[in-house]
Amino acid sequence: MATWKRDGRVTGCQRLGCAGLAGALSLSLTAPLELLTVLAQVGTSPPWRGLWQAGRSVCQAEGIGALWKGNLTACLRLFPYSALQLASYRRFVMLFMDDLGHISQWSAIMAGSLAGTVATVVTYPTDVVKTRLIVQNRLEPSYKGILHAFYTIYHQEGFLALYRGVSLTVLGAIPFSAGSFFVYINLNKIWQEPSFRFSPLQNFINGCLAAGVAQTLSFPFETVKRKMQAQSLCLPHYGGVDVRFTGMVDCFRQTVKTKSVLGLWCGLTANLLKIVPYYGVMFSTFEFCKRVCLYRNGYIESPLSYKLIPGVDQSLQPQELQELKFLRRGNFEPPKPTLEN
């Protein structure tokens, strides 16, 4: 059992800003690997090519900037996604929490998965647009930008086209949660010590390991989802998808028939390679931004260190701390001199 508690020294807006900045930086640094993953899933990139050859082919055909196709959409999506995920996570944690304020490990993982699913479903149209921008030719684009992509998809294919494949997000959350839970229940055996003694490095390794296992198990659903997002009768070569299908089940069947079962895991290597740099940059950036907020709120002496300011009650929230400082300044303010006639 664990107790869910967040750092009250950082406001909700600051926490959201830290998460958004950290996510945008990590997405931008790993965008080339994300592009190669999506191209392999859709089938635009031949599976026999290595990552280096595939990346070089994209650069030669469309320029080096093509490695960041769709990244702006992914970054803009972060802020509503993070806000929805944090709000949903709080709700689900409160729902699963017992009367003593404790929550089991499985319930915590389920709360995280459900919160991620809610955020993904609500912001799903932006994911469809990101996929379309990635698979199109940058020199002969079908969409001139994010807003033009939204407008064109809506008017040519209808509103439901922006949610094509959304059911796979819900289905993929099941093996994803199961994989995460399998890793976390075996961490004590892996490290030969209880979880409350794990160092920050061990927790980072645990997160990467859990993400690797969970994403591997749910990757077939992600592959079919990308194919469904990319396929369109209004685009050249049906959006570049390597199989023709009429629905979700048919997409599974045609992919296995054409490329064997392993075809459902095309692009997995690039996806796994981005886990460590993605989470490494995200966690380190988030922690640094959090320290900046703690410094600005008056809890620590410098954002470059975690040395607490002596005499400051770390249990106070930012507003309470500011009110206390205001009262102290008022009590110790020297009286103003009065003029005598």
Tab-separated table of C-alpha atoms in Angstrom:
chain	number	residue	atom	x	y	z
A	1	MET	CA	0.000	0.000	0.000
A	2	ALA	CA	1.148	3.546	-0.698
A	3	THR	CA	0.000	6.992	0.271
A	4	TRP	CA	-0.667	9.386	-2.575
A	5	LYS	CA	0.633	12.857	-1.853
A	6	ARG	CA	1.807	15.655	-4.098
A	7	ASP	CA	4.230	18.452	-3.304
A	8	GLY	CA	2.059	21.276	-1.975
A	9	ARG	CA	4.897	23.788	-2.283
A	10	VAL	CA	4.237	24.047	-6.027
A	11	THR	CA	0.961	25.442	-7.349
A	12	GLY	CA	-1.182	23.617	-9.901
A	13	CYS	CA	-0.332	26.106	-12.660
A	14	GLN	CA	3.391	25.783	-11.903
A	15	ARG	CA	3.153	22.003	-11.964
A	16	LEU	CA	1.348	22.096	-15.298
A	17	GLY	CA	3.932	24.504	-16.711
A	18	CYS	CA	6.797	22.283	-15.546
A	19	ALA	CA	5.180	19.215	-17.090
A	20	GLY	CA	4.475	21.032	-20.363
A	21	LEU	CA	7.995	22.424	-20.724
A	22	ALA	CA	9.611	19.105	-19.801
A	23	GLY	CA	7.372	17.213	-22.195
A	24	ALA	CA	7.952	19.633	-25.067
A	25	LEU	CA	11.731	19.433	-24.680
A	26	SER	CA	11.766	15.641	-24.448
A	27	LEU	CA	9.426	15.315	-27.433
A	28	SER	CA	11.551	17.655	-29.543
A	29	LEU	CA	14.791	15.805	-28.768
A	30	THR	CA	13.292	12.384	-29.554
A	31	ALA	CA	11.126	13.530	-32.500
A	32	PRO	CA	13.306	11.820	-35.161
A	33	LEU	CA	12.844	8.450	-33.424
A	34	GLU	CA	9.098	9.085	-33.137
A	35	LEU	CA	8.955	9.858	-36.860
A	36	LEU	CA	10.788	6.645	-37.758
A	37	THR	CA	8.451	4.687	-35.463
A	38	VAL	CA	5.310	6.072	-37.120
A	39	LEU	CA	6.655	5.584	-40.657
A	40	ALA	CA	7.491	1.952	-39.876
A	41	GLN	CA	4.070	1.360	-38.309
A	42	VAL	CA	2.200	2.873	-41.240
A	43	GLY	CA	4.432	1.068	-43.724
A	44	THR	CA	5.876	4.100	-45.508
A	45	SER	CA	9.385	3.061	-44.481
A	46	PRO	CA	10.436	-0.418	-45.736
A	47	PRO	CA	10.902	-2.788	-42.760
A	48	TRP	CA	14.238	-4.129	-44.007
A	49	ARG	CA	15.889	-0.735	-43.688
A	50	GLY	CA	17.786	0.082	-40.539
A	51	LEU	CA	17.122	3.194	-38.504
A	52	TRP	CA	20.124	5.041	-39.902
A	53	GLN	CA	19.221	4.208	-43.512
A	54	ALA	CA	15.576	5.156	-42.967
A	55	GLY	CA	16.507	8.469	-41.363
A	56	ARG	CA	19.018	9.279	-44.079
A	57	SER	CA	16.445	8.459	-46.757
A	58	VAL	CA	13.971	10.896	-45.211
A	59	CYS	CA	16.630	13.638	-45.045
A	60	GLN	CA	17.705	13.104	-48.643
A	61	ALA	CA	14.133	13.145	-49.931
A	62	GLU	CA	12.647	15.975	-47.854
A	63	GLY	CA	15.478	17.701	-46.001
A	64	ILE	CA	16.699	17.395	-42.426
A	65	GLY	CA	13.713	19.375	-41.119
A	66	ALA	CA	11.488	16.452	-42.113
A	67	LEU	CA	12.757	14.556	-39.062
A	68	TRP	CA	10.621	16.910	-36.948
A	69	LYS	CA	7.397	16.602	-38.963
A	70	GLY	CA	4.400	16.637	-36.637
A	71	ASN	CA	6.465	17.649	-33.613
A	72	LEU	CA	4.801	21.059	-33.237
A	73	THR	CA	1.405	19.351	-33.096
A	74	ALA	CA	2.683	16.957	-30.441
A	75	CYS	CA	4.074	19.839	-28.359
A	76	LEU	CA	0.882	21.905	-28.595
A	77	ARG	CA	-1.102	18.841	-27.578
A	78	LEU	CA	0.940	18.504	-24.388
A	79	PHE	CA	-0.710	21.293	-22.399
A	80	PRO	CA	-4.350	20.177	-22.703
A	81	TYR	CA	-3.213	16.561	-22.431
A	82	SER	CA	-1.212	17.214	-19.236
A	83	ALA	CA	-4.021	19.246	-17.680
A	84	LEU	CA	-6.593	16.539	-18.391
A	85	GLN	CA	-4.263	13.767	-17.246
A	86	LEU	CA	-3.418	15.464	-13.936
A	87	ALA	CA	-7.049	16.308	-13.208
A	88	SER	CA	-8.246	12.810	-14.137
A	89	TYR	CA	-5.463	11.170	-12.158
A	90	ARG	CA	-6.478	13.052	-9.017
A	91	ARG	CA	-10.085	11.961	-9.485
A	92	PHE	CA	-9.221	8.316	-10.044
A	93	VAL	CA	-6.773	8.249	-7.120
A	94	MET	CA	-9.432	9.684	-4.817
A	95	LEU	CA	-11.862	7.077	-6.144
A	96	PHE	CA	-9.508	4.155	-5.487
A	97	MET	CA	-8.147	5.462	-2.174
A	98	ASP	CA	-9.299	3.848	1.072
A	99	ASP	CA	-10.493	5.645	4.210
A	100	LEU	CA	-6.926	5.928	5.549
A	101	GLY	CA	-5.644	7.674	2.414
A	102	HIS	CA	-3.794	4.621	1.073
A	103	ILE	CA	-3.874	3.202	-2.428
A	104	SER	CA	-2.597	-0.147	-3.686
A	105	GLN	CA	0.071	-0.406	-6.376
A	106	TRP	CA	-2.350	-1.942	-8.861
A	107	SER	CA	-4.913	0.798	-8.202
A	108	ALA	CA	-2.259	3.493	-8.661
A	109	ILE	CA	-1.247	1.974	-12.018
A	110	MET	CA	-4.891	1.681	-13.059
A	111	ALA	CA	-5.486	5.322	-12.066
A	112	GLY	CA	-2.547	6.399	-14.222
A	113	SER	CA	-3.706	4.287	-17.173
A	114	LEU	CA	-7.296	5.506	-16.964
A	115	ALA	CA	-6.153	9.131	-16.661
A	116	GLY	CA	-3.928	8.704	-19.707
A	117	THR	CA	-6.791	7.118	-21.631
A	118	VAL	CA	-9.169	9.977	-20.803
A	119	ALA	CA	-6.596	12.584	-21.863
A	120	THR	CA	-5.778	10.655	-25.049
A	121	VAL	CA	-9.416	10.274	-26.101
A	122	VAL	CA	-10.213	13.968	-25.569
A	123	THR	CA	-7.113	15.154	-27.465
A	124	TYR	CA	-7.251	12.346	-30.050
A	125	PRO	CA	-7.900	14.584	-33.109
A	126	THR	CA	-4.513	16.229	-32.606
A	127	ASP	CA	-2.886	12.784	-32.693
A	128	VAL	CA	-4.592	12.045	-36.006
A	129	VAL	CA	-3.311	15.341	-37.412
A	130	LYS	CA	0.197	14.565	-36.164
A	131	THR	CA	0.173	11.199	-37.947
A	132	ARG	CA	-1.075	12.749	-41.196
A	133	LEU	CA	1.639	15.430	-41.072
A	134	ILE	CA	4.318	12.797	-40.463
A	135	VAL	CA	3.378	10.491	-43.337
A	136	GLN	CA	2.876	13.222	-45.959
A	137	ASN	CA	5.671	14.370	-48.243
A	138	ARG	CA	7.047	17.642	-46.897
A	139	LEU	CA	7.868	18.917	-50.405
A	140	GLU	CA	4.426	18.009	-51.830
A	141	PRO	CA	2.175	18.393	-48.803
A	142	SER	CA	-1.518	17.602	-48.727
A	143	TYR	CA	-1.828	19.726	-45.598
A	144	LYS	CA	-0.219	23.161	-45.279
A	145	GLY	CA	-0.242	23.154	-41.484
A	146	ILE	CA	-2.063	22.074	-38.351
A	147	LEU	CA	-5.205	24.167	-38.831
A	148	HIS	CA	-5.388	23.344	-42.523
A	149	ALA	CA	-5.126	19.644	-41.662
A	150	PHE	CA	-8.011	19.906	-39.187
A	151	TYR	CA	-10.129	21.815	-41.696
A	152	THR	CA	-9.362	19.491	-44.621
A	153	ILE	CA	-9.928	16.236	-42.719
A	154	TYR	CA	-13.208	17.524	-41.281
A	155	HIS	CA	-14.605	18.753	-44.614
A	156	GLN	CA	-13.341	15.909	-46.815
A	157	GLU	CA	-13.785	12.920	-44.505
A	158	GLY	CA	-16.169	14.044	-41.777
A	159	PHE	CA	-15.904	14.568	-38.041
A	160	LEU	CA	-15.518	10.847	-37.248
A	161	ALA	CA	-12.303	10.739	-39.287
A	162	LEU	CA	-10.662	12.732	-36.486
A	163	TYR	CA	-11.446	9.823	-34.135
A	164	ARG	CA	-10.536	6.962	-36.433
A	165	GLY	CA	-8.874	4.221	-34.367
A	166	VAL	CA	-9.731	5.740	-30.987
A	167	SER	CA	-11.101	2.426	-29.670
A	168	LEU	CA	-7.597	0.965	-29.949
A	169	THR	CA	-6.444	3.489	-27.351
A	170	VAL	CA	-8.842	1.946	-24.833
A	171	LEU	CA	-7.981	-1.624	-25.835
A	172	GLY	CA	-4.249	-0.914	-25.738
A	173	ALA	CA	-4.520	0.382	-22.170
A	174	ILE	CA	-5.258	-3.177	-20.949
A	175	PRO	CA	-1.920	-4.816	-21.891
A	176	PHE	CA	-0.149	-1.556	-21.065
A	177	SER	CA	-1.462	-1.608	-17.479
A	178	ALA	CA	-0.795	-5.325	-17.162
A	179	GLY	CA	2.812	-4.890	-18.313
A	180	SER	CA	3.428	-2.009	-15.903
A	181	PHE	CA	1.953	-3.967	-13.001
A	182	PHE	CA	4.018	-7.060	-13.836
A	183	VAL	CA	7.230	-5.016	-13.676
A	184	TYR	CA	6.396	-3.147	-10.479
A	185	ILE	CA	5.364	-6.248	-8.497
A	186	ASN	CA	8.716	-7.847	-9.315
A	187	LEU	CA	10.962	-4.860	-8.549
A	188	ASN	CA	11.696	-6.109	-5.017
A	189	LYS	CA	13.009	-9.368	-6.515
A	190	ILE	CA	15.066	-7.534	-9.158
A	191	TRP	CA	16.807	-5.178	-6.714
A	192	GLN	CA	16.744	-7.538	-3.705
A	193	GLU	CA	15.435	-4.763	-1.440
A	194	PRO	CA	12.077	-3.137	-0.579
A	195	SER	CA	10.740	-0.399	-2.829
A	196	PHE	CA	10.855	2.364	-0.195
A	197	ARG	CA	14.673	2.118	-0.261
A	198	PHE	CA	15.006	2.700	-4.006
A	199	SER	CA	17.298	5.552	-5.035
A	200	PRO	CA	16.282	8.135	-7.691
A	201	LEU	CA	18.428	6.261	-10.235
A	202	GLN	CA	16.688	2.990	-9.402
A	203	ASN	CA	13.276	4.647	-9.757
A	204	PHE	CA	14.314	6.041	-13.153
A	205	ILE	CA	15.456	2.584	-14.313
A	206	ASN	CA	12.225	1.101	-12.985
A	207	GLY	CA	10.163	3.625	-14.950
A	208	CYS	CA	12.073	2.954	-18.177
A	209	LEU	CA	11.790	-0.811	-17.699
A	210	ALA	CA	8.059	-0.614	-17.010
A	211	ALA	CA	7.555	1.644	-20.043
A	212	GLY	CA	9.547	-0.732	-22.267
A	213	VAL	CA	7.560	-3.809	-21.243
A	214	ALA	CA	4.200	-2.012	-21.331
A	215	GLN	CA	4.800	-0.430	-24.737
A	216	THR	CA	6.017	-3.727	-26.201
A	217	LEU	CA	2.833	-5.517	-25.108
A	218	SER	CA	0.524	-2.761	-26.369
A	219	PHE	CA	2.493	-2.026	-29.562
A	220	PRO	CA	0.247	-4.070	-31.943
A	221	PHE	CA	-2.725	-1.884	-30.979
A	222	GLU	CA	-0.589	1.203	-31.544
A	223	THR	CA	0.477	-0.071	-34.985
A	224	VAL	CA	-3.093	-0.697	-36.144
A	225	LYS	CA	-4.156	2.661	-34.733
A	226	ARG	CA	-1.483	4.466	-36.787
A	227	LYS	CA	-2.548	2.662	-39.951
A	228	MET	CA	-6.179	3.632	-39.366
A	229	GLN	CA	-5.204	7.256	-38.687
A	230	ALA	CA	-3.103	7.511	-41.840
A	231	GLN	CA	-5.368	5.735	-44.335
A	232	SER	CA	-7.566	8.034	-46.413
A	233	LEU	CA	-9.146	7.812	-49.840
A	234	CYS	CA	-8.524	11.565	-50.196
A	235	LEU	CA	-4.731	11.241	-49.963
A	236	PRO	CA	-2.200	10.022	-52.557
A	237	HIS	CA	-1.558	6.279	-52.250
A	238	TYR	CA	-4.245	6.058	-49.530
A	239	GLY	CA	-1.982	7.894	-47.100
A	240	GLY	CA	1.001	5.614	-47.727
A	241	VAL	CA	-0.398	2.704	-45.695
A	242	ASP	CA	1.095	-0.620	-46.782
A	243	VAL	CA	-2.162	-2.636	-46.442
A	244	ARG	CA	-5.766	-2.064	-47.500
A	245	PHE	CA	-8.477	-2.684	-44.891
A	246	THR	CA	-12.075	-1.861	-44.055
A	247	GLY	CA	-11.906	-1.653	-40.265
A	248	MET	CA	-9.965	-2.439	-37.107
A	249	VAL	CA	-10.281	-6.228	-37.215
A	250	ASP	CA	-9.581	-6.332	-40.947
A	251	CYS	CA	-6.487	-4.171	-40.386
A	252	PHE	CA	-5.138	-6.730	-37.906
A	253	ARG	CA	-5.923	-9.544	-40.326
A	254	GLN	CA	-4.428	-7.894	-43.413
A	255	THR	CA	-1.271	-6.861	-41.549
A	256	VAL	CA	-0.664	-10.403	-40.303
A	257	LYS	CA	-1.506	-11.837	-43.729
A	258	THR	CA	0.821	-9.460	-45.578
A	259	LYS	CA	3.718	-9.040	-43.132
A	260	SER	CA	3.235	-11.927	-40.640
A	261	VAL	CA	2.570	-11.468	-36.923
A	262	LEU	CA	5.864	-9.621	-36.485
A	263	GLY	CA	4.481	-6.914	-38.770
A	264	LEU	CA	2.444	-5.707	-35.800
A	265	TRP	CA	5.716	-4.789	-34.083
A	266	CYS	CA	7.292	-2.851	-36.976
A	267	GLY	CA	8.977	0.233	-35.531
A	268	LEU	CA	9.370	-1.218	-32.040
A	269	THR	CA	13.163	-0.769	-32.047
A	270	ALA	CA	12.959	2.989	-32.659
A	271	ASN	CA	10.200	3.254	-30.083
A	272	LEU	CA	12.247	1.481	-27.404
A	273	LEU	CA	15.373	3.495	-28.191
A	274	LYS	CA	13.598	6.749	-27.382
A	275	ILE	CA	12.426	5.620	-23.909
A	276	VAL	CA	15.636	6.357	-21.984
A	277	PRO	CA	16.384	9.787	-23.534
A	278	TYR	CA	12.696	10.747	-23.449
A	279	TYR	CA	12.157	9.984	-19.769
A	280	GLY	CA	15.659	11.114	-18.825
A	281	VAL	CA	15.178	14.561	-20.356
A	282	MET	CA	11.602	14.807	-19.108
A	283	PHE	CA	12.368	13.919	-15.483
A	284	SER	CA	15.513	16.040	-15.255
A	285	THR	CA	13.818	19.042	-16.884
A	286	PHE	CA	10.751	18.692	-14.691
A	287	GLU	CA	12.862	18.517	-11.531
A	288	PHE	CA	14.889	21.579	-12.537
A	289	CYS	CA	11.736	23.565	-13.371
A	290	LYS	CA	10.254	22.469	-10.072
A	291	ARG	CA	13.352	23.746	-8.249
A	292	VAL	CA	13.004	27.087	-10.021
A	293	CYS	CA	9.414	27.265	-8.792
A	294	LEU	CA	10.466	26.325	-5.255
A	295	TYR	CA	13.116	29.054	-5.365
A	296	ARG	CA	10.626	31.638	-6.600
A	297	ASN	CA	8.109	30.537	-3.965
A	298	GLY	CA	10.723	31.001	-1.234
A	299	TYR	CA	11.434	27.434	-0.106
A	300	ILE	CA	15.017	26.853	-1.275
A	301	GLU	CA	18.089	29.093	-1.523
A	302	SER	CA	18.944	28.354	-5.169
A	303	PRO	CA	17.481	26.350	-8.082
A	304	LEU	CA	20.955	24.842	-8.609
A	305	SER	CA	20.828	23.116	-5.221
A	306	TYR	CA	18.163	21.743	-2.951
A	307	LYS	CA	19.296	23.553	0.191
A	308	LEU	CA	16.238	24.614	2.177
A	309	ILE	CA	15.931	28.161	3.502
A	310	PRO	CA	16.329	28.061	7.300
A	311	GLY	CA	13.240	28.968	9.272
A	312	VAL	CA	10.786	28.326	6.417
A	313	ASP	CA	7.988	25.869	7.185
A	314	GLN	CA	8.106	23.467	4.225
A	315	SER	CA	4.591	22.201	4.997
A	316	LEU	CA	3.026	25.561	4.108
A	317	GLN	CA	1.536	26.077	0.673
A	318	PRO	CA	2.829	29.005	-1.452
A	319	GLN	CA	-0.117	31.273	-0.680
A	320	GLU	CA	0.136	30.537	3.055
A	321	LEU	CA	3.875	31.225	3.001
A	322	GLN	CA	3.391	34.558	1.240
A	323	GLU	CA	0.690	35.572	3.727
A	324	LEU	CA	2.982	34.658	6.627
A	325	LYS	CA	5.822	36.746	5.163
A	326	PHE	CA	3.442	39.668	4.693
A	327	LEU	CA	2.302	39.460	8.302
A	328	ARG	CA	5.881	39.316	9.550
A	329	ARG	CA	6.837	42.369	7.526
A	330	GLY	CA	3.829	44.182	8.948
A	331	ASN	CA	4.683	43.279	12.544
A	332	PHE	CA	8.335	44.256	12.326
A	333	GLU	CA	7.897	47.388	10.239
A	334	PRO	CA	9.291	50.359	12.209
A	335	PRO	CA	6.734	53.023	13.132
A	336	LYS	CA	6.647	56.052	10.877
A	337	PRO	CA	7.922	59.295	12.496
A	338	THR	CA	5.294	61.866	13.296
A	339	LEU	CA	5.753	65.607	12.984
A	340	GLU	CA	5.271	67.613	16.166
A	341	ASN	CA	3.935	71.121	15.988
